[in-house]
PDB file of C-alpha atoms and ligand atoms in Angstrom:
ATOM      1  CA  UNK A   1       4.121 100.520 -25.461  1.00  0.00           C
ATOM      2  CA  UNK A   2       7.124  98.040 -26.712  1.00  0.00           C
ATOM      3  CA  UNK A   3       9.397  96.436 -23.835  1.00  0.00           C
ATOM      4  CA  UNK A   4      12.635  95.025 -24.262  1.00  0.00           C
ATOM      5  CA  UNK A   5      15.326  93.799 -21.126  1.00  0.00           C
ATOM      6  CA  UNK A   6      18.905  96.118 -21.168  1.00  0.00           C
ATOM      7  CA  UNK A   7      21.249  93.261 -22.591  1.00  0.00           C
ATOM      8  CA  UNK A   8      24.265  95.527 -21.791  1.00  0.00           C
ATOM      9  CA  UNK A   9      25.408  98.999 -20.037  1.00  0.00           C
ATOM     10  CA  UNK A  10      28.567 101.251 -21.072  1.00  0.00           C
ATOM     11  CA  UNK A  11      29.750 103.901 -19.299  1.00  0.00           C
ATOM     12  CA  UNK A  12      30.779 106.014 -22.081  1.00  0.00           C
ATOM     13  CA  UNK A  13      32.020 108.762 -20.112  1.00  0.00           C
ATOM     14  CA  UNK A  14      31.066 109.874 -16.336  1.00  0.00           C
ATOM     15  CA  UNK A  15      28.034 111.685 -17.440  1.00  0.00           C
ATOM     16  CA  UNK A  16      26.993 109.574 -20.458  1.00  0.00           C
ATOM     17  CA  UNK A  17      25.608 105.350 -20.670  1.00  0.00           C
ATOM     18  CA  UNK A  18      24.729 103.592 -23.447  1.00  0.00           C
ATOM     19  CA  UNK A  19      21.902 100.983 -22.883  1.00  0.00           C
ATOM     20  CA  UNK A  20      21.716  98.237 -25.521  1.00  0.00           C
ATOM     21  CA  UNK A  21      18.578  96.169 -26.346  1.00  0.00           C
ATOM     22  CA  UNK A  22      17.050  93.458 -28.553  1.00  0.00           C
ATOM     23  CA  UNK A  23      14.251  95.474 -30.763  1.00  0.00           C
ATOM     24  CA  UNK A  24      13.179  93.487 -34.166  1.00  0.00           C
ATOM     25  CA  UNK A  25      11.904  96.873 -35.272  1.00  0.00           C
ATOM     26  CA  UNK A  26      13.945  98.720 -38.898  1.00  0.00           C
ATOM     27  CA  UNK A  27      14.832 101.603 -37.485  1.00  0.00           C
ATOM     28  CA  UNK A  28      16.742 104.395 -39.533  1.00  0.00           C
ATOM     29  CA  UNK A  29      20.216 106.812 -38.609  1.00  0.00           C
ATOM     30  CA  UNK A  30      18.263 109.655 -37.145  1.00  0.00           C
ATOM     31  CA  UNK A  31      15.178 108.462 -35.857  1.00  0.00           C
ATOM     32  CA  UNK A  32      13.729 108.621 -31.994  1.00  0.00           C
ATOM     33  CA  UNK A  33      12.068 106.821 -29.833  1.00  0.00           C
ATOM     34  CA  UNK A  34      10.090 107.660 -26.748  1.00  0.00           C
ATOM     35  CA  UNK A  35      10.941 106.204 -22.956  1.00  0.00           C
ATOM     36  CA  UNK A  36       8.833 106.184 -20.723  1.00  0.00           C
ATOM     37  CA  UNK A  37      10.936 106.235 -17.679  1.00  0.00           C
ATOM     38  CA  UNK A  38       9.035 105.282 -14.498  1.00  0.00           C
ATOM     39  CA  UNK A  39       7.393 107.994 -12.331  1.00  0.00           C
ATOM     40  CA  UNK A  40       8.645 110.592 -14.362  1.00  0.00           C
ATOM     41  CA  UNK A  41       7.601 111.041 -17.735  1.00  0.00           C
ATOM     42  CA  UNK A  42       8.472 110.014 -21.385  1.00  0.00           C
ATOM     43  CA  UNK A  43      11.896 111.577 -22.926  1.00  0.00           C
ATOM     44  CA  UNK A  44      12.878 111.515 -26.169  1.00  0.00           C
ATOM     45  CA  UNK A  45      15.935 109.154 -27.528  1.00  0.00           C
ATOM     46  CA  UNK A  46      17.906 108.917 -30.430  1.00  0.00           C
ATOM     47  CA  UNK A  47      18.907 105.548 -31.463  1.00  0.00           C
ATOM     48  CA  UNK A  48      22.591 105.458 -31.209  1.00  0.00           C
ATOM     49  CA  UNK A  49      22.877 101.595 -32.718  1.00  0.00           C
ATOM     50  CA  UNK A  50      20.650 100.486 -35.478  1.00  0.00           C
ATOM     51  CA  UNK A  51      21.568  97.126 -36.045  1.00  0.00           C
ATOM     52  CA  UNK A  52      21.754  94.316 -33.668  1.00  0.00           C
ATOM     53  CA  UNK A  53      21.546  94.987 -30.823  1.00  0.00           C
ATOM     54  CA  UNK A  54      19.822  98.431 -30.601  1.00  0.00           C
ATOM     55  CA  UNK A  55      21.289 100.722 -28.293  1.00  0.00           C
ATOM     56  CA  UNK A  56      20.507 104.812 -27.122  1.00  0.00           C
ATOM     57  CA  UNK A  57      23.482 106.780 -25.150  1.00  0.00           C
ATOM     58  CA  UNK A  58      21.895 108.949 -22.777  1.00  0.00           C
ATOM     59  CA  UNK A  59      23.110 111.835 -21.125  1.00  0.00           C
ATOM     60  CA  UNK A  60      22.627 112.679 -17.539  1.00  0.00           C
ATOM     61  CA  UNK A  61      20.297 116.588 -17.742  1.00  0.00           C
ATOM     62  CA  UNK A  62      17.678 115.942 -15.222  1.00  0.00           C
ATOM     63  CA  UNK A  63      15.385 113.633 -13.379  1.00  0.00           C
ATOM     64  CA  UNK A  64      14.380 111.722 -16.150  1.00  0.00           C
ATOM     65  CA  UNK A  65      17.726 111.085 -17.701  1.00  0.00           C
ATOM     66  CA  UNK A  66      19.444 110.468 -14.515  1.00  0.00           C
ATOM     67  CA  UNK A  67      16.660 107.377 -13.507  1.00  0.00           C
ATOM     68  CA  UNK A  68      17.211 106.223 -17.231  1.00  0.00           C
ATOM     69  CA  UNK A  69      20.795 106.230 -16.857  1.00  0.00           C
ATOM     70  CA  UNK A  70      20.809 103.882 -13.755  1.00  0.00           C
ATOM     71  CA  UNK A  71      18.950 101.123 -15.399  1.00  0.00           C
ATOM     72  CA  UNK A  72      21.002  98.260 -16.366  1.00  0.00           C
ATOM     73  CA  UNK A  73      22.002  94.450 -17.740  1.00  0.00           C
ATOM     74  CA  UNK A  74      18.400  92.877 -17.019  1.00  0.00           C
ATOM     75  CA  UNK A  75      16.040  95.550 -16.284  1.00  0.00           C
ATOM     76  CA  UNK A  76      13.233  96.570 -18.220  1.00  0.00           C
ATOM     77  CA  UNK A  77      13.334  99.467 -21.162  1.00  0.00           C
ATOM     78  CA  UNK A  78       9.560 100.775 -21.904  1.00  0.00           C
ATOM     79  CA  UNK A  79       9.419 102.903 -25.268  1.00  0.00           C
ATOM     80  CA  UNK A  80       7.383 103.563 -28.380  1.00  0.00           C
ATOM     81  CA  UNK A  81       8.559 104.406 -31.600  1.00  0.00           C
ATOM     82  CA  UNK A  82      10.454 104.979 -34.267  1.00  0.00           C
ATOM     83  CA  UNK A  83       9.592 108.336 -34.554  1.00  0.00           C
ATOM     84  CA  UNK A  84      10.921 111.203 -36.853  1.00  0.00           C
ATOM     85  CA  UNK A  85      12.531 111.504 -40.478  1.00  0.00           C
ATOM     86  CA  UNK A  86      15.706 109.739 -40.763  1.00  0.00           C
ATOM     87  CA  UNK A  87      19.059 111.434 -42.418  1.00  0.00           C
ATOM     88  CA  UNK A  88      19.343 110.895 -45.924  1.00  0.00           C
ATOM     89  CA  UNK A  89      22.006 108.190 -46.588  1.00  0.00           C
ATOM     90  CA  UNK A  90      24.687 107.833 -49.442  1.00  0.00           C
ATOM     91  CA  UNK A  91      27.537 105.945 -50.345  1.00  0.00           C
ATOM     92  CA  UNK A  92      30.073 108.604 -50.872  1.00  0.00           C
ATOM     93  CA  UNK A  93      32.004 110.674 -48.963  1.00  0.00           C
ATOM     94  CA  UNK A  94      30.425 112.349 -45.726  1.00  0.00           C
ATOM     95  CA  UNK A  95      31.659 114.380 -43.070  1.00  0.00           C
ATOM     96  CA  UNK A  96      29.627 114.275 -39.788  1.00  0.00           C
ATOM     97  CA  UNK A  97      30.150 117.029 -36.869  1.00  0.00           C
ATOM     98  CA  UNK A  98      28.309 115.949 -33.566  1.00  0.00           C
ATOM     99  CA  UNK A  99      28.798 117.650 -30.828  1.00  0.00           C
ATOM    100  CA  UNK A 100      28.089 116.695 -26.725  1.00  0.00           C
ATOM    101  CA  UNK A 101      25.526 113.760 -26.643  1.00  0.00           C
ATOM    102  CA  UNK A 102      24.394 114.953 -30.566  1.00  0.00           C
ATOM    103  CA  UNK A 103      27.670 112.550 -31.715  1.00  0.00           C
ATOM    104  CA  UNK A 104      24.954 109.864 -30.383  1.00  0.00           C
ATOM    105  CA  UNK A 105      22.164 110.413 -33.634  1.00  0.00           C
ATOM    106  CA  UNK A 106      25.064 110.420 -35.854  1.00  0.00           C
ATOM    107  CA  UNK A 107      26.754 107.299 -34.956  1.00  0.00           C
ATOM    108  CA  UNK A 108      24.890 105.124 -36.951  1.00  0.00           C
ATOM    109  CA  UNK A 109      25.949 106.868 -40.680  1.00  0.00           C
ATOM    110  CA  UNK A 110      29.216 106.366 -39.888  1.00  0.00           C
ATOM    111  CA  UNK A 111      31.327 104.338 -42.375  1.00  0.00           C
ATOM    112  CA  UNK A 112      34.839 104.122 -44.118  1.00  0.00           C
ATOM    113  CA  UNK A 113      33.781 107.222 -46.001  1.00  0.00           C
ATOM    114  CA  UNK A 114      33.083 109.461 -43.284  1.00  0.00           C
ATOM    115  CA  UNK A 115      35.371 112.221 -41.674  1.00  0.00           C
ATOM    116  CA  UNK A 116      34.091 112.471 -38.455  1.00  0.00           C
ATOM    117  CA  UNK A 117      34.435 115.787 -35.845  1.00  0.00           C
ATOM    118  CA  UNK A 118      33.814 114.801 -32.045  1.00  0.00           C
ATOM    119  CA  UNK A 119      33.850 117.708 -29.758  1.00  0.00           C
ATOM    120  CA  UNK A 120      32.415 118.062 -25.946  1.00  0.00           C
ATOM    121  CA  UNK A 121      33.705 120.798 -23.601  1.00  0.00           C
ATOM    122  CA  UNK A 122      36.605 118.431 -21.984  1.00  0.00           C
ATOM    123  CA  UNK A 123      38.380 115.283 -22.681  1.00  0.00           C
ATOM    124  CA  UNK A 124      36.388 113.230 -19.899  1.00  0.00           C
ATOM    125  CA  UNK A 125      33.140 114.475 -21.932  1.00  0.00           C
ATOM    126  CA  UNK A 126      34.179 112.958 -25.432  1.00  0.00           C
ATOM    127  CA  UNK A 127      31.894 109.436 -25.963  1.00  0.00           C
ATOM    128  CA  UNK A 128      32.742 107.013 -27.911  1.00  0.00           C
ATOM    129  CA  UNK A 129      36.493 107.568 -27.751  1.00  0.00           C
ATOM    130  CA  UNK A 130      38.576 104.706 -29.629  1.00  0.00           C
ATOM    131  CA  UNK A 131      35.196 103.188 -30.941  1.00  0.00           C
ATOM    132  CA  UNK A 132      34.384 105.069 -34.144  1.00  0.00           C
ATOM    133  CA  UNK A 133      35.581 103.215 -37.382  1.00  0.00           C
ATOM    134  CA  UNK A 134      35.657 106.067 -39.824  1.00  0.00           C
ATOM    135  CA  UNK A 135      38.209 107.084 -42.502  1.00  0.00           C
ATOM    136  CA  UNK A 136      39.650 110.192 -40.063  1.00  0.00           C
ATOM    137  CA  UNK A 137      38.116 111.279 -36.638  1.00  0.00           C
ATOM    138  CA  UNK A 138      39.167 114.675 -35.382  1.00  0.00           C
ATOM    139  CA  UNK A 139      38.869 115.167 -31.917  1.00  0.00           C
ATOM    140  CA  UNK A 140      37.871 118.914 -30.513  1.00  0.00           C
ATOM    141  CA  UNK A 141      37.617 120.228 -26.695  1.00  0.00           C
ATOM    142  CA  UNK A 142      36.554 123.294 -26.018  1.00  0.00           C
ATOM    143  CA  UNK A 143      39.194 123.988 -23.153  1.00  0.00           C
ATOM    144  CA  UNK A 144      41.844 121.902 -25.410  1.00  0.00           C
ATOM    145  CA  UNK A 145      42.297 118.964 -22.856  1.00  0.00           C
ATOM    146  CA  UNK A 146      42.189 116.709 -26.140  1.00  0.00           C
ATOM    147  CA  UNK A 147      42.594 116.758 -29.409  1.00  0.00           C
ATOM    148  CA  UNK A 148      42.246 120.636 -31.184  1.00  0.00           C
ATOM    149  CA  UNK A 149      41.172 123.402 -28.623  1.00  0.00           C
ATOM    150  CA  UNK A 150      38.306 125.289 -30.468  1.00  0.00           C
ATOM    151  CA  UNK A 151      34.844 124.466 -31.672  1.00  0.00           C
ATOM    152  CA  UNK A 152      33.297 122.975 -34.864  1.00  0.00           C
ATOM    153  CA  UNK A 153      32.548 126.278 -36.715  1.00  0.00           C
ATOM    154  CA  UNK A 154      36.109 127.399 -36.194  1.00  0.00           C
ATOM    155  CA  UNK A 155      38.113 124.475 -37.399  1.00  0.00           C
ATOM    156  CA  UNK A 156      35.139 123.017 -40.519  1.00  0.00           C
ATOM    157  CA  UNK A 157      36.706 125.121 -43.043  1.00  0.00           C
ATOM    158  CA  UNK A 158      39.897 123.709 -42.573  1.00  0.00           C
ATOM    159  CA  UNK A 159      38.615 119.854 -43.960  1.00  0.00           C
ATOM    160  CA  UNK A 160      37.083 121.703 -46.857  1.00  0.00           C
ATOM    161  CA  UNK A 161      33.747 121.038 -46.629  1.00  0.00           C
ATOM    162  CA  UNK A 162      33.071 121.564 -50.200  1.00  0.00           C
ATOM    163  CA  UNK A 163      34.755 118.376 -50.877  1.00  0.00           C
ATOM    164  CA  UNK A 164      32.364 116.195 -49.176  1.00  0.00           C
ATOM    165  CA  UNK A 165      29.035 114.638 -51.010  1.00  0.00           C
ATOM    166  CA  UNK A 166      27.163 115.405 -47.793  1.00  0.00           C
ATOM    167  CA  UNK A 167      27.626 116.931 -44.471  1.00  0.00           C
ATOM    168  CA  UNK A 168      25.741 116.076 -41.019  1.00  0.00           C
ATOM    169  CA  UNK A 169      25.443 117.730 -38.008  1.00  0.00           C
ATOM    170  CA  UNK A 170      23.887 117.415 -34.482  1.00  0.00           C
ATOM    171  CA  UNK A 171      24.142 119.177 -30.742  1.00  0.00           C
ATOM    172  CA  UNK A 172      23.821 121.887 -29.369  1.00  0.00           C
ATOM    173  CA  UNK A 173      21.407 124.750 -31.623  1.00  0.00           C
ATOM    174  CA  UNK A 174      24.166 127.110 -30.911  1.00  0.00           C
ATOM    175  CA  UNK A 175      26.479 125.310 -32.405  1.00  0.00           C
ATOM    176  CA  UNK A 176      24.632 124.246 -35.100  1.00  0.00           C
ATOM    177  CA  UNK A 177      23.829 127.812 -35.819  1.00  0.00           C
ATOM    178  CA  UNK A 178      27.383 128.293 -36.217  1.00  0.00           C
ATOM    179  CA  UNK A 179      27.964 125.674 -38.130  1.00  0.00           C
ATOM    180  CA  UNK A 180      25.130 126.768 -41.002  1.00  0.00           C
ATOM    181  CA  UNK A 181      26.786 130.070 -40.925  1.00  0.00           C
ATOM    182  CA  UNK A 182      30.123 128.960 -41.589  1.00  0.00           C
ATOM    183  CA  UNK A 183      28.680 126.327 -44.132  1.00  0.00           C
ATOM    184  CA  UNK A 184      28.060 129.770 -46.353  1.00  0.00           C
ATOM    185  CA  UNK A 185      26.835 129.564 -49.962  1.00  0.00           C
ATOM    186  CA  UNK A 186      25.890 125.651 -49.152  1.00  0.00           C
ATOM    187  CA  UNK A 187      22.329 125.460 -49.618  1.00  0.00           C
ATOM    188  CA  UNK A 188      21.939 121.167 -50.113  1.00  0.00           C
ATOM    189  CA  UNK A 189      23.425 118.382 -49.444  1.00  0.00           C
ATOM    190  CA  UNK A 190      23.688 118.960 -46.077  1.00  0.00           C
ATOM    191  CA  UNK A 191      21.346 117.939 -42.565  1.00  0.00           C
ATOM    192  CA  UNK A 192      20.943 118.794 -39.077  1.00  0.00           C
ATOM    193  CA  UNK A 193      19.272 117.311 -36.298  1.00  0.00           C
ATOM    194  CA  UNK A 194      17.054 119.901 -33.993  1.00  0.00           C
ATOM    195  CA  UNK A 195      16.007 119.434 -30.960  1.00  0.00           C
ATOM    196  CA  UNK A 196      12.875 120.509 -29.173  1.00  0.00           C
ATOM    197  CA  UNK A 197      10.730 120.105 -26.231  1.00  0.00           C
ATOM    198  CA  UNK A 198       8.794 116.845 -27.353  1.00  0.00           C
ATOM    199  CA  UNK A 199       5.735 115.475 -25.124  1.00  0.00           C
ATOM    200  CA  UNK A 200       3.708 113.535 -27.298  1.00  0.00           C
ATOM    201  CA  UNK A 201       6.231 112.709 -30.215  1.00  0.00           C
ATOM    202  CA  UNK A 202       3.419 111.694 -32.887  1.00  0.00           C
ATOM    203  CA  UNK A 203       2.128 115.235 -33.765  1.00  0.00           C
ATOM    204  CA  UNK A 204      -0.927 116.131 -31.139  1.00  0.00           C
ATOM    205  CA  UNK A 205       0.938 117.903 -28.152  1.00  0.00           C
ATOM    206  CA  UNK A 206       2.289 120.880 -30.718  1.00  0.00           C
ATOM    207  CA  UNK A 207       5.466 121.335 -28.156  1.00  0.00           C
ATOM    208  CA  UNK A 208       7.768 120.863 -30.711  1.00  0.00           C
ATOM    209  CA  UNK A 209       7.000 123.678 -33.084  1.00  0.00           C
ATOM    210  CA  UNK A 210       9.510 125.603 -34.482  1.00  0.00           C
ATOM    211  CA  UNK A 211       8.389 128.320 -38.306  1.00  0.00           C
ATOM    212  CA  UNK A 212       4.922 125.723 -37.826  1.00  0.00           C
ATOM    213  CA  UNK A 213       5.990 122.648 -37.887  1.00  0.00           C
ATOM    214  CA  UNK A 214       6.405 119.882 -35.981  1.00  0.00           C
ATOM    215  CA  UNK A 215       9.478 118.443 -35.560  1.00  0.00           C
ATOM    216  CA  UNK A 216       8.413 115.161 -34.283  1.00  0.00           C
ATOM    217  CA  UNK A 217       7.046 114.239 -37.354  1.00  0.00           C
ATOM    218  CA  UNK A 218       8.731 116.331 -40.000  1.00  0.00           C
ATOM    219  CA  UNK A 219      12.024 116.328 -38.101  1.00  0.00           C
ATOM    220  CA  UNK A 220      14.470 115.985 -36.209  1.00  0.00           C
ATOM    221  CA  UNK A 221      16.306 115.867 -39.122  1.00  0.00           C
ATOM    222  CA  UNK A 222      15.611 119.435 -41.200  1.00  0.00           C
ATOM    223  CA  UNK A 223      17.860 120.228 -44.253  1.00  0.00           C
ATOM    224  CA  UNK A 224      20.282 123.117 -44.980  1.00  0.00           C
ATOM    225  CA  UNK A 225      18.267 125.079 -47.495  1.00  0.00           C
ATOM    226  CA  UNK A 226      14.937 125.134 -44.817  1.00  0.00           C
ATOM    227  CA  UNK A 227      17.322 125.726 -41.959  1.00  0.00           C
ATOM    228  CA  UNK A 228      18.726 128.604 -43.846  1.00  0.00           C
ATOM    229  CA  UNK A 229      14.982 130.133 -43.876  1.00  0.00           C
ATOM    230  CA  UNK A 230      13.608 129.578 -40.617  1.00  0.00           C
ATOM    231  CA  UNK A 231      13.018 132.345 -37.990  1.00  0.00           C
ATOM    232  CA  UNK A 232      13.284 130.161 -34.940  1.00  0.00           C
ATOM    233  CA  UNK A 233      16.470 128.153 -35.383  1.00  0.00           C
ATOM    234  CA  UNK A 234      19.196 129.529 -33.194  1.00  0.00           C
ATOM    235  CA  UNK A 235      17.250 132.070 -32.450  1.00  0.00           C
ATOM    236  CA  UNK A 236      13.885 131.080 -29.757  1.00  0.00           C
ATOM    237  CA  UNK A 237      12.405 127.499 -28.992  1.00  0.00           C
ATOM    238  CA  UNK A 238       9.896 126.725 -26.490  1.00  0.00           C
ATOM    239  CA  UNK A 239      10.452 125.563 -23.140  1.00  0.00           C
ATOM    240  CA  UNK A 240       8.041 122.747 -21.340  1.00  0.00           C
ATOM    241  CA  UNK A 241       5.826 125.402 -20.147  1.00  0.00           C
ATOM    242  CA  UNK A 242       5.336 126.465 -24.046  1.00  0.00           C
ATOM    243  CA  UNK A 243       6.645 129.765 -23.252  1.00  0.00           C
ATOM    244  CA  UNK A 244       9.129 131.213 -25.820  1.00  0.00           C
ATOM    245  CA  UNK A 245      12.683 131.544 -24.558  1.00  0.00           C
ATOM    246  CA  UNK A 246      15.646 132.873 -26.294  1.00  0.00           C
ATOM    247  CA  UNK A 247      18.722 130.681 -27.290  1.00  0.00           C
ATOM    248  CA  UNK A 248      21.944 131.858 -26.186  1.00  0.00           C
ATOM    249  CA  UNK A 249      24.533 131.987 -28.787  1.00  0.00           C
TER     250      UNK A 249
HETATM  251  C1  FAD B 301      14.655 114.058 -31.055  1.00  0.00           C
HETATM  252  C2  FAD B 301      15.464 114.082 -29.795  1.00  0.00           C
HETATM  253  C3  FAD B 301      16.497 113.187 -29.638  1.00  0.00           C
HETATM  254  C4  FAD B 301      17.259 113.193 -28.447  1.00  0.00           C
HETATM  255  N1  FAD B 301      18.275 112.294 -28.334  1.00  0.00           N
HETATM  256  C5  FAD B 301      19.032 112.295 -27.217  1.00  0.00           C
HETATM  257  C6  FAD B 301      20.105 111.352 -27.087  1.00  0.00           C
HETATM  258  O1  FAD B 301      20.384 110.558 -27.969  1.00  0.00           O
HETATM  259  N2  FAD B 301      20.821 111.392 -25.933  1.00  0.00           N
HETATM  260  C7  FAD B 301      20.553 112.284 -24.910  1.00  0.00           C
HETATM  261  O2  FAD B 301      21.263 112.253 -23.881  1.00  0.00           O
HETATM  262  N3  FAD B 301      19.547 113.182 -25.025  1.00  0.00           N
HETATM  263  C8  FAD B 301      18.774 113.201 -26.134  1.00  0.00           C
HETATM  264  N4  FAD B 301      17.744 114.100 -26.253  1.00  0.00           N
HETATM  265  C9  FAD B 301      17.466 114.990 -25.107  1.00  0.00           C
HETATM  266  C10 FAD B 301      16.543 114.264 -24.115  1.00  0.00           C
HETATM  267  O3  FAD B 301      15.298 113.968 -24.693  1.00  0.00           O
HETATM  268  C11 FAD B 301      16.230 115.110 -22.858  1.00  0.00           C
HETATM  269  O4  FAD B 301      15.849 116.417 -23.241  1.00  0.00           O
HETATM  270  C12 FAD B 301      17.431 115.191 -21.966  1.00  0.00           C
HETATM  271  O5  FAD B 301      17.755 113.865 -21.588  1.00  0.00           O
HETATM  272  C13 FAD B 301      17.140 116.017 -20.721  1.00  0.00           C
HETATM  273  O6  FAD B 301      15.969 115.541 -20.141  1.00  0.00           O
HETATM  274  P1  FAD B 301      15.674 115.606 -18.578  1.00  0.00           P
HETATM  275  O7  FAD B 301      14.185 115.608 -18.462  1.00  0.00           O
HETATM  276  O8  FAD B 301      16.462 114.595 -17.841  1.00  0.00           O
HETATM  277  O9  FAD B 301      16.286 117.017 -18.123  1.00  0.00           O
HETATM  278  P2  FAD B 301      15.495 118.369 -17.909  1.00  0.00           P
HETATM  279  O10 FAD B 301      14.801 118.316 -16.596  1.00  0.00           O
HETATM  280  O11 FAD B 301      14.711 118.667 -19.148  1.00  0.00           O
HETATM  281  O12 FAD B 301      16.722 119.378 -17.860  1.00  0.00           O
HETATM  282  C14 FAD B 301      17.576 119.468 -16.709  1.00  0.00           C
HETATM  283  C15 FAD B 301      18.598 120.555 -16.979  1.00  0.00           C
HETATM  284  O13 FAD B 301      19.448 120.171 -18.091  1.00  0.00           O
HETATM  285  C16 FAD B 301      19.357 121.117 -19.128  1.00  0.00           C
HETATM  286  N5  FAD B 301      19.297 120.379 -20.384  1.00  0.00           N
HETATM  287  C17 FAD B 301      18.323 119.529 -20.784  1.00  0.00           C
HETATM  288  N6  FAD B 301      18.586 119.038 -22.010  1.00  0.00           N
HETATM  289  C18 FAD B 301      19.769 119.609 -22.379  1.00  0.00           C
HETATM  290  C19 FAD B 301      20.581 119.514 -23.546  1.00  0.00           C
HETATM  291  N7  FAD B 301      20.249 118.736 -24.578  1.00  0.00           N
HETATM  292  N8  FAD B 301      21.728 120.245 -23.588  1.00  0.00           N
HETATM  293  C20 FAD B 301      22.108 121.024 -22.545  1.00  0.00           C
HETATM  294  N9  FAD B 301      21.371 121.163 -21.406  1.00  0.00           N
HETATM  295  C21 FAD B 301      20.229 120.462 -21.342  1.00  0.00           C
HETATM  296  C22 FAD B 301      18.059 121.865 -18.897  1.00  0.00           C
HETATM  297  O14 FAD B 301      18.125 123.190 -19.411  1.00  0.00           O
HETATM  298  C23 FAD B 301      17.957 121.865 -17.384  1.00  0.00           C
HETATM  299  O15 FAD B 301      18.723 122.914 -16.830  1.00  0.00           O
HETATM  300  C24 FAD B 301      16.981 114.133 -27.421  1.00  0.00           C
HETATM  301  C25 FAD B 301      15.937 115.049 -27.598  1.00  0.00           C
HETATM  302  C26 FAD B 301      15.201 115.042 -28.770  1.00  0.00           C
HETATM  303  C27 FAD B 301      14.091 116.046 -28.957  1.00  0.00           C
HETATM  304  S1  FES B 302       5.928 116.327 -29.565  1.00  0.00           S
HETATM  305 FE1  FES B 302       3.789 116.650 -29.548  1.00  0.00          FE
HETATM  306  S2  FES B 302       3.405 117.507 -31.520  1.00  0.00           S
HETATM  307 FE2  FES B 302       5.531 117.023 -31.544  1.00  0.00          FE
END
């Protein structure tokens, strides 16, 4: 288990924190790492900062992410990782769609190439507002309180996704299946990040399955063409009881 002391804490929103720390570690856009958070459990994290210093944005859900969230400057972070394939990078231009806390694994590819769509269900939900240095940031809400009322699938076709090199997407699977579906006839070039149950995070636990395999090892990230093929995306996942639940679209 690696430890590393908080350096700083920002309240990104009233429901989301980032926690920065030092970590000597390469660690890749898209890859996770495991805290253990006291008396709870281990959670996985995407790595919202990359570079110096490191940093994840946590949301709160539950117990675990709540106890994370109230750590701060000084305290102790207790994790294990990098875990996970990363996104595939380029040069040219991208356009990254992250929705809810899912902006947070994306925030690291962003560059003066990228076109990047933020959207959360209400203005005081949108993170990292005023701190994303891309070539054009569109805002979404889903009630409209900022930016264009709608969601990602709706509005996509409108910044021609065609014209973009590659496209990258994480948050919710619902919207994500929406998303692939209104990417139609795009079968490349283009990479989500899934989410499942994880307990272990280094392949021995199995909760993480989705068409058999594991996404803590061959994921998070998956790419178009596979997503386009699976049986489980948007459709079931398993819960922390490993019993088969239905997504609702
Ligand atoms: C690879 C990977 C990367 C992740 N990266 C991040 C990240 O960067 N930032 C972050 O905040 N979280 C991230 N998560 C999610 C995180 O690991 C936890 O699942 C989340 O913090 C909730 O955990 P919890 O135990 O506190 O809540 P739980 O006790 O699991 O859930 C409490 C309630 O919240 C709901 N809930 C839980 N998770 C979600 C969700 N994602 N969307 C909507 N409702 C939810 C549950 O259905 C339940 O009703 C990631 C997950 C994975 C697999
Ligand atoms: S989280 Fe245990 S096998 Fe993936």
């Amino acid at each position: 288990m690696i430890h590393s002391q908080i350096l700083e804490r920002i309240q990104e929103t009233p429901s989301t924190v980032t926690l920065k720390f030092d970590w000597i570690e390469k660690v890749l856009p898209g890859q996770f790492i495991m805290i253990w958070v006291p008396g709870q459990g281990e959670i996985p994290m995407s790595m919202s900062f990359t570079g110096k210093p490191k940093g994840i944005t946590v949301k709160a859900y539950g117990p675990p992410s709540r106890q994370l969230q109230q750590m701060g400057r000084g305290d102790t972070l207790y994790f294990r990782g990098p875990y996970g394939v990363p996104f595939t990078e380029i040069r040219g231009a991208k356009l990254i769609v992250g929705a809810g806390s899912g902006i947070a694994s994306l925030l690291p590819l962003v560059d003066r190439n990228s076109t990047v769509m933020v959207s959360a269900k209400t203005e005081s939900d949108l993170i990292y507002r005023g701190k994303i240095n891309a070539k054009r940031i569109i805002y979404l809400t889903d009630d409209g309180t900022y930016g264009i009322k709608g969601f990602p699938d709706q509005v996509i076709k409108d910044v021609h996704p065609d014209d973009f090199e590659y496209i990258y997407v994480c948050g919710p699977e619902a919207m994500m299946y929406k998303v692939l579906l209104a990417l139609k006839g795009r079968n490349d070039r283009a990479e989500f990040s899934l989410e499942r149950s994880m307990k272990c995070g280094i392949g021995i636990c199995d909760s993480c399955s989705i068409d058999g395999i594991q996404l803590c090892r061959e994921g998070p990230v998956r790419g178009i063409g596979w997503l386009r093929e699976s049986k489980e995306f948007g459709m079931t996942k398993l819960d922390r009881s490993g019993r088969r639940v239905r997504i609702e679209l």
